[in-house]
Short mmCIF file of C-alpha atoms and ligand atoms in Angstrom, two decimals:
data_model
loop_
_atom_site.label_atom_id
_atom_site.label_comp_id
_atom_site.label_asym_id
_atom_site.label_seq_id
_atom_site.Cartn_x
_atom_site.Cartn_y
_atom_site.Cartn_z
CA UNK F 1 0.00 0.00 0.00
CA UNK F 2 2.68 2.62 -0.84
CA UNK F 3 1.01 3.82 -3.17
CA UNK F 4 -1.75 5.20 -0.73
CA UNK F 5 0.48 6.14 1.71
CA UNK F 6 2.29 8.40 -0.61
CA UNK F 7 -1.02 9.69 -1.94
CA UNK F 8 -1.50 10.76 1.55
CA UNK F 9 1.43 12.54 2.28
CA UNK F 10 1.70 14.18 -1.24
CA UNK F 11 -2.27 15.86 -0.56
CA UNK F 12 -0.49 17.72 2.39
CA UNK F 13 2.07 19.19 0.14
CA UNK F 14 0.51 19.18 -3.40
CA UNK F 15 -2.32 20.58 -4.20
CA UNK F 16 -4.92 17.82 -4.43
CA UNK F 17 -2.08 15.32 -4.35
CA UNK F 18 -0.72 15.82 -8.03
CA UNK F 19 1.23 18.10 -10.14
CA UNK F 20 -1.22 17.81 -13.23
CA UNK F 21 -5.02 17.48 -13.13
CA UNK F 22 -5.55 14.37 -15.06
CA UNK F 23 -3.49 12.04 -13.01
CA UNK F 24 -5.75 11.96 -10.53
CA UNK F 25 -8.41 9.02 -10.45
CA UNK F 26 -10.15 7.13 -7.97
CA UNK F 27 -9.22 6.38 -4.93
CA UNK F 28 -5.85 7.52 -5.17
CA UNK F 29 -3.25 7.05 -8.43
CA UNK F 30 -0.06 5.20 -7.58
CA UNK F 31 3.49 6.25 -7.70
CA UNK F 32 5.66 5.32 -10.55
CA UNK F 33 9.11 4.30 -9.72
CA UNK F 34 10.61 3.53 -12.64
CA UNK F 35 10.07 2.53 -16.50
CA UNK F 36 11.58 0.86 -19.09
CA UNK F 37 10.68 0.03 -22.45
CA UNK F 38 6.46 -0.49 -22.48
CA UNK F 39 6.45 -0.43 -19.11
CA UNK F 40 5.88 1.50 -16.16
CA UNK F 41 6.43 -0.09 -12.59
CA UNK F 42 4.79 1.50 -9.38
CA UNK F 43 6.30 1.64 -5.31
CA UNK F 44 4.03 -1.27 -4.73
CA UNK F 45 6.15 -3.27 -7.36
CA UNK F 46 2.95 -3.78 -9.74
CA UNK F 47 4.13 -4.08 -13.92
CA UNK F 48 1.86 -2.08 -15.99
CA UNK F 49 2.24 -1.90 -19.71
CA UNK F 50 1.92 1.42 -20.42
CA UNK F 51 -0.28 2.82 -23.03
CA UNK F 52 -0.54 6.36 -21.64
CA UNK F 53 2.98 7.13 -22.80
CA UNK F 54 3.41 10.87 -21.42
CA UNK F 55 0.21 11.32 -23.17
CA UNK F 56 1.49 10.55 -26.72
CA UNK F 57 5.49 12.00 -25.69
CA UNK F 58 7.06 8.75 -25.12
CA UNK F 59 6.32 7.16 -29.14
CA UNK F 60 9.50 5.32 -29.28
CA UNK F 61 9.26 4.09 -25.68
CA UNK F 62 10.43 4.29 -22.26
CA UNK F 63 14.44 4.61 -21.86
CA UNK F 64 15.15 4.67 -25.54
CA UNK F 65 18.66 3.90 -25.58
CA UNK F 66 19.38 6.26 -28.70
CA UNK F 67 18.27 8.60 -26.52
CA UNK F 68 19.27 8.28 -23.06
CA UNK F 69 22.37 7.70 -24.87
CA UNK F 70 22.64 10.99 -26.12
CA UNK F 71 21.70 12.58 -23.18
CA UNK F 72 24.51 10.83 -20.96
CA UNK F 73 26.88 12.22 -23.40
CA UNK F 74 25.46 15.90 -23.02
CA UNK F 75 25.54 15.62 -19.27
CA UNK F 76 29.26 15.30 -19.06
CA UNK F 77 29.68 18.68 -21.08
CA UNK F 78 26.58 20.91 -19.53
CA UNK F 79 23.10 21.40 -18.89
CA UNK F 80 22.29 24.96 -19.27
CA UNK F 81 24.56 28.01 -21.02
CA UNK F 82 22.01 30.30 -21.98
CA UNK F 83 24.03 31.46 -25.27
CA UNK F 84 23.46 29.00 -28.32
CA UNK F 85 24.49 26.16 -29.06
CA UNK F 86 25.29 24.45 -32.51
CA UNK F 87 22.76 21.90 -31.47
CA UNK F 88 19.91 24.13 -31.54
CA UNK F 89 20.85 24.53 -35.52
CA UNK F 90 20.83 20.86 -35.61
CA UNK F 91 17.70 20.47 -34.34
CA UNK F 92 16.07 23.25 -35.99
CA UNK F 93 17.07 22.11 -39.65
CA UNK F 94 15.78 18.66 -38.42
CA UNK F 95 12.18 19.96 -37.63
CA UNK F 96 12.19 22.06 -41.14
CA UNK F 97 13.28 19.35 -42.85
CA UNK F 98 10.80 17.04 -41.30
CA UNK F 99 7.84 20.04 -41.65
CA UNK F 100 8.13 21.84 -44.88
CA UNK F 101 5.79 24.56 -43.71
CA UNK F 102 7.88 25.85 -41.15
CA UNK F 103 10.84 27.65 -42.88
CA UNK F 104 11.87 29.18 -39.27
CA UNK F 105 11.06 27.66 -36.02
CA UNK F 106 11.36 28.82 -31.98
CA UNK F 107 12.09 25.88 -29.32
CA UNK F 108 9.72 26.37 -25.99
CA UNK F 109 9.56 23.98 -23.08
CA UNK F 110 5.90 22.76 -23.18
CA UNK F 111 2.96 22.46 -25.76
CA UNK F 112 1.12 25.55 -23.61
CA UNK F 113 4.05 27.59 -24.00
CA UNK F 114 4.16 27.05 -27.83
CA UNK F 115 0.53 27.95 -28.41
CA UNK F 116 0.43 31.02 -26.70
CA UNK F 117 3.33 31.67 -28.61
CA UNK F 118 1.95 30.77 -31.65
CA UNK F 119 -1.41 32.81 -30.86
CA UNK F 120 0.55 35.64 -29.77
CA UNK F 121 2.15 35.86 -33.18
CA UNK F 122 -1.02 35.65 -35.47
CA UNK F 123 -2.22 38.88 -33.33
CA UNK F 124 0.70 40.55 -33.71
CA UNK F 125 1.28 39.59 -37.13
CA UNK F 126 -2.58 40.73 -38.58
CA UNK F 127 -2.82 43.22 -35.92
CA UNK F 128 -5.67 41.73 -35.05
CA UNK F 129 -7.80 40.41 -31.87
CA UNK F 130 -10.08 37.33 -32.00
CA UNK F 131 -9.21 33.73 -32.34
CA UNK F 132 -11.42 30.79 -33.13
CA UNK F 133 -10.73 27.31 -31.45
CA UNK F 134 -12.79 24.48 -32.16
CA UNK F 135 -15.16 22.72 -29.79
CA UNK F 136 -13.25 20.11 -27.63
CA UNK F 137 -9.71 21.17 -28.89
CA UNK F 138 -7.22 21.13 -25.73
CA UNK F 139 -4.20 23.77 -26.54
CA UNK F 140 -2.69 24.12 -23.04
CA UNK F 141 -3.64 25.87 -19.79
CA UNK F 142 -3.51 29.21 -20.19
CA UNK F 143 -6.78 31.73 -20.69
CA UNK F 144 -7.22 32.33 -24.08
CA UNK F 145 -7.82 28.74 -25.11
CA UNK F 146 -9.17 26.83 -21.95
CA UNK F 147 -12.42 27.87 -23.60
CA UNK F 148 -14.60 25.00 -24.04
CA UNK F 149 -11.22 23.01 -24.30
CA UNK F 150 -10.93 19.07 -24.13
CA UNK F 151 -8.66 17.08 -21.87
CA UNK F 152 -9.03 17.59 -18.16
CA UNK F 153 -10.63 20.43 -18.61
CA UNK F 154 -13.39 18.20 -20.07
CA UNK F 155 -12.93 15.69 -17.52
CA UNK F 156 -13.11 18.19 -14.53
CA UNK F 157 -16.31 20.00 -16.26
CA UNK F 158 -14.77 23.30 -16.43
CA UNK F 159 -15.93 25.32 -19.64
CA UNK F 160 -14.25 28.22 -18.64
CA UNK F 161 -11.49 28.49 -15.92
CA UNK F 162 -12.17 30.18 -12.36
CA UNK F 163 -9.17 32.93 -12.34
CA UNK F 164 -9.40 33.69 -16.36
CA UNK F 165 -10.61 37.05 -17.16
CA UNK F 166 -13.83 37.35 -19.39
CA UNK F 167 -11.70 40.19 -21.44
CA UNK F 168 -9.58 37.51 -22.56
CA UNK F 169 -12.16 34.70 -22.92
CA UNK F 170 -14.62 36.84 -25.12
CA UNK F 171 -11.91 37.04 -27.48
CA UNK F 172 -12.16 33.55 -28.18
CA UNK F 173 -14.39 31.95 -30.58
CA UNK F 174 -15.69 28.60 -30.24
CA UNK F 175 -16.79 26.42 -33.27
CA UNK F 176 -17.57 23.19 -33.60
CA UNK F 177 -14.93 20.68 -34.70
CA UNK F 178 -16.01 18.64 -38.23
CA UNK F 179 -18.15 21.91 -38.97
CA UNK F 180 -16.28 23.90 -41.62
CA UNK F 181 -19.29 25.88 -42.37
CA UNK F 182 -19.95 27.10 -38.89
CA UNK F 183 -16.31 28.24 -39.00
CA UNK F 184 -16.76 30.10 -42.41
CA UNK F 185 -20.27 31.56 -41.19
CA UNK F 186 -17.71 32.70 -37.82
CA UNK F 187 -15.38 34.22 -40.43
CA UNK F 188 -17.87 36.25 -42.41
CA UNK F 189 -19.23 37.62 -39.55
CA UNK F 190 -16.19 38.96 -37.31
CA UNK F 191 -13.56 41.13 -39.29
CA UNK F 192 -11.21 40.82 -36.32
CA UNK F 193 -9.64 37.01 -36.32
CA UNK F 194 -6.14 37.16 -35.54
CA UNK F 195 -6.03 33.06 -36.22
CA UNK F 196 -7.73 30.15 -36.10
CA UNK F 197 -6.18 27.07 -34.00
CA UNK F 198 -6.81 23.37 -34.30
CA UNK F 199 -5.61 19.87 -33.73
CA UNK F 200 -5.91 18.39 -36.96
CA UNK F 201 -6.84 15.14 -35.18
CA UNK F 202 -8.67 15.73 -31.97
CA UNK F 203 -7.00 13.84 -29.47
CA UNK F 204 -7.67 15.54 -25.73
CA UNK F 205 -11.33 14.41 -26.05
CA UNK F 206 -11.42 10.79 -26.06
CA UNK F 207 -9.83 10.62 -30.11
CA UNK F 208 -11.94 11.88 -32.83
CA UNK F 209 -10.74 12.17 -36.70
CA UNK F 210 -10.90 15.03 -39.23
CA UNK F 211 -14.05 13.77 -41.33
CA UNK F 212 -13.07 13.81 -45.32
CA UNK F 213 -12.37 17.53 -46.54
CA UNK F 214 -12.64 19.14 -43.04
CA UNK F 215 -8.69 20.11 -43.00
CA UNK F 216 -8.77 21.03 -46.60
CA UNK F 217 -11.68 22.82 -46.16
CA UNK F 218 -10.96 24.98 -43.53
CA UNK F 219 -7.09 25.50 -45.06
CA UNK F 220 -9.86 26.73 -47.97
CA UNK F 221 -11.68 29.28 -45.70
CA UNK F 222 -8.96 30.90 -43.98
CA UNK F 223 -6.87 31.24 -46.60
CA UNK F 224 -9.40 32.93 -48.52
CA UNK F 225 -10.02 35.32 -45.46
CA UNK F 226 -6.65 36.01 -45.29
CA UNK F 227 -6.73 34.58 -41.91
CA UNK F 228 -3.49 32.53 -40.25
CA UNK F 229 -4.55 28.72 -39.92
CA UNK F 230 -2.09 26.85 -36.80
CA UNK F 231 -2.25 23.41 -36.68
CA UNK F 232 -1.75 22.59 -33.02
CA UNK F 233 0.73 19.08 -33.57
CA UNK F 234 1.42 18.79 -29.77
CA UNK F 235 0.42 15.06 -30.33
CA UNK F 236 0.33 14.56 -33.58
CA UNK F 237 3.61 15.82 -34.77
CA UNK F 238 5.84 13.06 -35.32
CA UNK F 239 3.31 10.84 -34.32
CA UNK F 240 1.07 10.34 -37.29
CA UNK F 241 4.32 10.47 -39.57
CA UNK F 242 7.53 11.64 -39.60
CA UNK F 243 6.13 14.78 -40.46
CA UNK F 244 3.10 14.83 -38.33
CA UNK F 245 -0.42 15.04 -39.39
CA UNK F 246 0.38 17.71 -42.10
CA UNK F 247 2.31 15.67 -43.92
CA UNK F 248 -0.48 12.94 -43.43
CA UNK F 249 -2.96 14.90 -44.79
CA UNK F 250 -0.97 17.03 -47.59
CA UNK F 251 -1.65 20.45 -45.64
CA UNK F 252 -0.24 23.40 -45.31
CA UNK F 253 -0.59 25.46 -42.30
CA UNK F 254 1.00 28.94 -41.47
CA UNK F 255 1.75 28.46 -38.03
CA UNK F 256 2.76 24.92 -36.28
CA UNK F 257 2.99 23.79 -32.50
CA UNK F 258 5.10 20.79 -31.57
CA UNK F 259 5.58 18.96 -28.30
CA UNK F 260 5.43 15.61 -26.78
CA UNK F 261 6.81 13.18 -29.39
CA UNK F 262 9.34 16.23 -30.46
CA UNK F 263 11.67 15.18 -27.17
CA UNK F 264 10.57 11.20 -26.66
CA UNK F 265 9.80 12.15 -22.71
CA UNK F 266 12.41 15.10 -22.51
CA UNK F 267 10.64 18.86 -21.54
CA UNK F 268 10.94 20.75 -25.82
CA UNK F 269 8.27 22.08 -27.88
CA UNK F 270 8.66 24.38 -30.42
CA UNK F 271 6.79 26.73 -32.88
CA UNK F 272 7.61 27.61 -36.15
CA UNK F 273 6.00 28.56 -39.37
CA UNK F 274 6.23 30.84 -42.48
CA UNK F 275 9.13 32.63 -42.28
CA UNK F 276 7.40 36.26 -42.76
CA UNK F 277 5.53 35.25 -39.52
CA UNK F 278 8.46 34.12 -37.32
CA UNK F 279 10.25 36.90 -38.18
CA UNK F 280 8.37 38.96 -35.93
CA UNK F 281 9.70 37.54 -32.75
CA UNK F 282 11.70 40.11 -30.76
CA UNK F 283 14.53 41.05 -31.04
CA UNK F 284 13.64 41.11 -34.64
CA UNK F 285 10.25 41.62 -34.34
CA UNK F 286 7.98 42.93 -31.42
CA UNK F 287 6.37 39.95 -30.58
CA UNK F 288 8.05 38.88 -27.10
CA UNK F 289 8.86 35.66 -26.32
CA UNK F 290 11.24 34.30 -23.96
CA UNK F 291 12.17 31.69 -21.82
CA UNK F 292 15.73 30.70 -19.45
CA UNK F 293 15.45 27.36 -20.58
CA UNK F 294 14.31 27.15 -23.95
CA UNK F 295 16.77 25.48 -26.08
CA UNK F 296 18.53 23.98 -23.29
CA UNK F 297 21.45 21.20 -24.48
CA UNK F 298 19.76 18.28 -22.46
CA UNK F 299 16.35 18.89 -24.37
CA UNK F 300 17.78 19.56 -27.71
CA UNK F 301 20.16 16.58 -27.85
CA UNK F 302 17.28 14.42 -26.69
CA UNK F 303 15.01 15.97 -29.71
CA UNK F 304 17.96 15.41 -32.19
CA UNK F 305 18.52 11.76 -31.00
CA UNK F 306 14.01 11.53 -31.47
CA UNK F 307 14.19 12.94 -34.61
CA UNK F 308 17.01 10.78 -36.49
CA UNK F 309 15.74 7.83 -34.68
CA UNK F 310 12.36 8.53 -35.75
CA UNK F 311 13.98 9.66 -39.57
CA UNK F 312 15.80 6.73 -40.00
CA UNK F 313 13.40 3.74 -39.00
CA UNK F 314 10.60 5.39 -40.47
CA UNK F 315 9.41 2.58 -42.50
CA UNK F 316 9.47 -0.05 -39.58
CA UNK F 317 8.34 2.11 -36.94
CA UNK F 318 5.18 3.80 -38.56
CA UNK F 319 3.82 0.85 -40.27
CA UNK F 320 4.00 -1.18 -37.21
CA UNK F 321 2.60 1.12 -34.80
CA UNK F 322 -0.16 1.61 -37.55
CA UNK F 323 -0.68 -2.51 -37.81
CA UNK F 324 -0.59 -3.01 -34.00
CA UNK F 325 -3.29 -0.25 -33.47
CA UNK F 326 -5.24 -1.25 -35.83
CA UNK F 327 -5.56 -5.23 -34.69
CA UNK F 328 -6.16 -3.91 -31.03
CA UNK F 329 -8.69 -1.20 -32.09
CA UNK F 330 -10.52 -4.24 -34.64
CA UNK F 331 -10.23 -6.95 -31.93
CA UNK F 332 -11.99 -4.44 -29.39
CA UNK F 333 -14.33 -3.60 -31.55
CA UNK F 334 -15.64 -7.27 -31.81
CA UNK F 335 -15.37 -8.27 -27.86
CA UNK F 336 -17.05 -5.34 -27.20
CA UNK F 337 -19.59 -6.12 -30.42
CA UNK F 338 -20.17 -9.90 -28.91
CA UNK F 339 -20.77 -8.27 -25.72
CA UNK F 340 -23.37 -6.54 -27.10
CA UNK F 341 -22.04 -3.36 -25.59
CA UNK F 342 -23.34 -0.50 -27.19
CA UNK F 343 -19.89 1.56 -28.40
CA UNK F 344 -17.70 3.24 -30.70
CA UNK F 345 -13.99 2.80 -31.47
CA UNK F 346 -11.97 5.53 -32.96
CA UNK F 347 -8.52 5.05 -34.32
CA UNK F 348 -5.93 5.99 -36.83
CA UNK F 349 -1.95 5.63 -36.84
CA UNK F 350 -0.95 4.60 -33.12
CA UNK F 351 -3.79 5.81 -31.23
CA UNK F 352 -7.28 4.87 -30.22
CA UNK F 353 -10.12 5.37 -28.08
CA UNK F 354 -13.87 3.64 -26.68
CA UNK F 355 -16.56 5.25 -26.31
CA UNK F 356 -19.52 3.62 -24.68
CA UNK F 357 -22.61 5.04 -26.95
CA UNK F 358 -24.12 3.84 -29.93
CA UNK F 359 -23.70 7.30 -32.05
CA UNK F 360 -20.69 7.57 -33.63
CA UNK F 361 -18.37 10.06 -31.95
CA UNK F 362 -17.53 13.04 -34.28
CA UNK F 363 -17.17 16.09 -32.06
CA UNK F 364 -17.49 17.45 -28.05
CA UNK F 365 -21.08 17.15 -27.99
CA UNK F 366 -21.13 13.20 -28.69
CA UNK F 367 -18.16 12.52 -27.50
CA UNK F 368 -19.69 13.70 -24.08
CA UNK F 369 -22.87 11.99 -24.21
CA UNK F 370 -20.87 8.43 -23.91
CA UNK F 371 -20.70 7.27 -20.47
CA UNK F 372 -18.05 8.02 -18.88
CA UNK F 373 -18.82 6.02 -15.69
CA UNK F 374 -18.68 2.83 -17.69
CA UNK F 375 -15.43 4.41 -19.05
CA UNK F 376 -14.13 4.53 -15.70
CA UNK F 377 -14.94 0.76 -14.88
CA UNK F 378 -13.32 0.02 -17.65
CA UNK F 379 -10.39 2.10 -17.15
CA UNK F 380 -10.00 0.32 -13.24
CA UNK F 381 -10.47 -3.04 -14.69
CA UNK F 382 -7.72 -2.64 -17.03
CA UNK F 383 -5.27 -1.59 -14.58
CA UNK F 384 -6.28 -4.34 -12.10
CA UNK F 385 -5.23 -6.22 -15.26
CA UNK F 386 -1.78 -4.54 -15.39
CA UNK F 387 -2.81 -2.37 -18.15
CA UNK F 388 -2.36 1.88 -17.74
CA UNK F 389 -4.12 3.95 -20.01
CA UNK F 390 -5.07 7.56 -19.63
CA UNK F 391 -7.75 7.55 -16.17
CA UNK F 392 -10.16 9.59 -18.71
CA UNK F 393 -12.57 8.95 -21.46
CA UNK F 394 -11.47 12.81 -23.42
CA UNK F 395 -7.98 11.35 -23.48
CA UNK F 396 -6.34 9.10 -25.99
CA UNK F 397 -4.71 5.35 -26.00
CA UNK F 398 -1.10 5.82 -26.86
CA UNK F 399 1.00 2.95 -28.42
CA UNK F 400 4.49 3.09 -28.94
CA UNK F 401 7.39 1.45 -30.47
CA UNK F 402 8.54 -0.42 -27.60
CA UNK F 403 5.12 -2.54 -27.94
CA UNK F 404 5.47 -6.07 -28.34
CA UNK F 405 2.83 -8.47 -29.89
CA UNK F 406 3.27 -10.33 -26.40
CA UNK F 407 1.96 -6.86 -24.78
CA UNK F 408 -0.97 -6.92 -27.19
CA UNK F 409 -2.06 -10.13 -26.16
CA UNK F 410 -1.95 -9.30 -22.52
CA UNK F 411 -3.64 -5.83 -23.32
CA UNK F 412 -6.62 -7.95 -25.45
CA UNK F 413 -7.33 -10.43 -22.40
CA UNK F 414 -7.44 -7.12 -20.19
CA UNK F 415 -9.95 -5.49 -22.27
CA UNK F 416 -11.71 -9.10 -22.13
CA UNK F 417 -11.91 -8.70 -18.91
CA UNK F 418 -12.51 -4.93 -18.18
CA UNK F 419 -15.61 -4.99 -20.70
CA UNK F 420 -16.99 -7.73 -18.99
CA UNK F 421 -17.35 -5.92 -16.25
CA UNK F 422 -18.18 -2.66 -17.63
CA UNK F 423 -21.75 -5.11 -19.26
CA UNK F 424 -22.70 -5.84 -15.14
C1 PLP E 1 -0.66 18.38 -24.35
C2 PLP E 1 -1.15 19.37 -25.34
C3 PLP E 1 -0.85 20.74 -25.24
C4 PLP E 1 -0.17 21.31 -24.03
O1 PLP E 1 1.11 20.84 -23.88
P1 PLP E 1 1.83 20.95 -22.43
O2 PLP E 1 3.21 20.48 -22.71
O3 PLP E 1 1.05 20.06 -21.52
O4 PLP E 1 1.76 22.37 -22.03
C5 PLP E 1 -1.20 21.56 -26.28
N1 PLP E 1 -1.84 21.09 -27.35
C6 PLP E 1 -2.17 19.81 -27.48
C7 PLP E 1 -2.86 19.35 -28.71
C8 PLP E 1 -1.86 18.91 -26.46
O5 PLP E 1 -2.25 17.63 -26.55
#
């Protein structure tokens, strides 16, 4: 019972017990000690295969020995100048070449810090006010897009934060995701869009796809409004494909956000995007942004090491993360079907999601009418079973490379299992 001792002690120190929303579940979560490959192993000395994989970060596993290598080697010559570093070059012509619609790009620490960045930039570079986000879309935690956002947000049942200022809220637009049209009715009425922000594949609420033309479409409608489109990649970059879900799709957006898979489990994100755009970050431009430890050597050697990893087994990695999601996302699909459980599995590349209703799920209005109690049976069951996934029906089943068919086996009797119970 570590695990619930710790839990104890941590509430008297940490605010509700954790350092991030969604890691809390019922009764208490447990306390990792250490990881290694799929797995994740807790103080209690339980083996869970891990499928929540820093929420999409960790794609080529736990410990990646390309990586940690690479790291080890940058500890024994620093871990913070604050001046540049040749690596950040590296890295940067590693993202471009990877993304060809970001001719410059910015490194950040986290995903939040490169949307407000990226946000931040469209109003300064239109000189303009408004932003639209779509429905359900989770960008980060900070005020001007935990509006109707996905993600814990979702999960906690907060539309719009406590502590964020209505100035800054009413600035933000909400459309629904799939619904091009609302977003070009949006557009026609308000003059004063600064950007429009989306994650090409919504992943913070439960997983639900772009439906045919919706990406093209809306690259379409804010093009011809002369209106800056950013695709937020925070999970999808690298992910989908080496070059994210852009590349996936064949769009081109002005403005990009990357984080999680950019660093394999290291603290990077970047922005970057047309060049005429980027160049307005100060000192060149006058659109601040700064940070002590952007671009820091550990990070950036970590990236670089993700990055040529990723470049150079592309055509194992991706079609076998692809293959393996797709068997576990069919073979749930019929236990659930000979259950007779009314549901709905999304998937596509190496992630997936159930959702226990009998619509399909296309958006944050049905993709909060599932039940999410059931969910949460589910979700226990599982890791009873040994099996971690996200504790929350608006987040997404990860797989990564370090998955073996062995782990898929154990993961299909688990989901056996955990949908059995979920029918009582
Ligand atoms: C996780 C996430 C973010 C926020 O990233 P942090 O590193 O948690 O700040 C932004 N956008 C998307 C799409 C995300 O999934």
């Amino acid at each position: 019972m570590n695990s619930k001792k710790l839990f104890t002690e941590a509430k008297k120190v940490i605010p509700a017990g954790v350092n991030s929303p969604v890691r809390y579940f019922e009764p208490y979560p447990f306390f990792v000690k250490k990881s290694q490959g799929s797995s994740i192993w807790d103080e209690d000395g339980n083996q869970y295969i891990d499928f929540c994989n820093g929420y999409g970060a960790l794609l080529l596993g736990h410990r990646r020995k390309e990586i940690i290598s690479a790291v080890s080697n940058q500890l024994k010559r620093g871990t913070l100048f604050c001046t540049p570093t040749e690596l950040e070059i590296k890295l940067s012509k590693l993202i471009i070449g990877n993304f060809p619609s970001i001719e410059k790009v910015r490194l950040v620490n986290t995903g939040s810090e490169a949307t407000m960045t990226a946000i931040r930039l469209a109003r300064g570079y239109t000189k303009k006010k408004k932003i639209i986000k779509f429905e359900g879309c989770y960008h980060g935690a900070h005020d001007s897009v935990l509006v109707k956002a996905g993600s814990g947000s979702a999960h906690h049942g907060i539309s719009v934060s406590e502590g964020g200022l209505p100035e800054v809220s009413k600035n933000t637009l909400v459309v629904q995701y799939n619904n091009s049209q609302e977003l070009e009715r949006v557009l026609k009425k308000n003059k004063d869009v600064a950007g429009v922000i989306v994650e090409p594949i919504l992943a913070n609420m439960g997983l639900i796809l772009p439906e045919k033309d919706f990406l093209s479409d809306i690259r379409k409608i804010t093009k011809n409004h002369n209106v800056p489109l950013i695709f937020d990649e925070v999970v999808t970059g690298f992910r989908v494909s080496p070059g994210g879900a852009q590349q996936h799709f064949g769009i081109k957006p002005d403005i990009t956000t990357l984080g999680k898979a950019l660093g394999n489990g290291f603290v990077i994100a970047a922005v970057g995007g047309r060049k005429e755009i980027m160049n307005q970050l100060t000192p060149g431009g006058k659109v601040y942004q700064a940070s002590t430890f952007a671009g820091n050597p550990i990070s950036v050697s970590a990236s670089i090491a993700s990055i040529t990893t990723m470049n150079k087994l592309k055509n194992k990695i991706y079609p076998k993360l692809a293959q393996y999601c797709a068997l576990l996302s069919r073979a749930i699909d019929d236990i659930a079907s000979d259950l007779k459980i009314p549901h709905q599995i999304n998937f596509t590349s190496s992630m997936f999601q159930i959702f226990f209703t009998n619509k399909p799920v296309t958006d944050y209005r049905t993709s909060k009418k599932a039940d999410a109690k059931k969910f949460q049976k589910m979700f226990r069951s599982l890791l009873k079973s040994g099996i971690f996934i996200a504790p929350s029906q608006f987040e997404t089943v990860f797989l990564s490379d370090a998955h073996t068919k062995a782990d898929l086996n154990k993961t299909l009797n688990a989901y056996h299992t955990a949908l059995k119970s979920v029918k009582n």
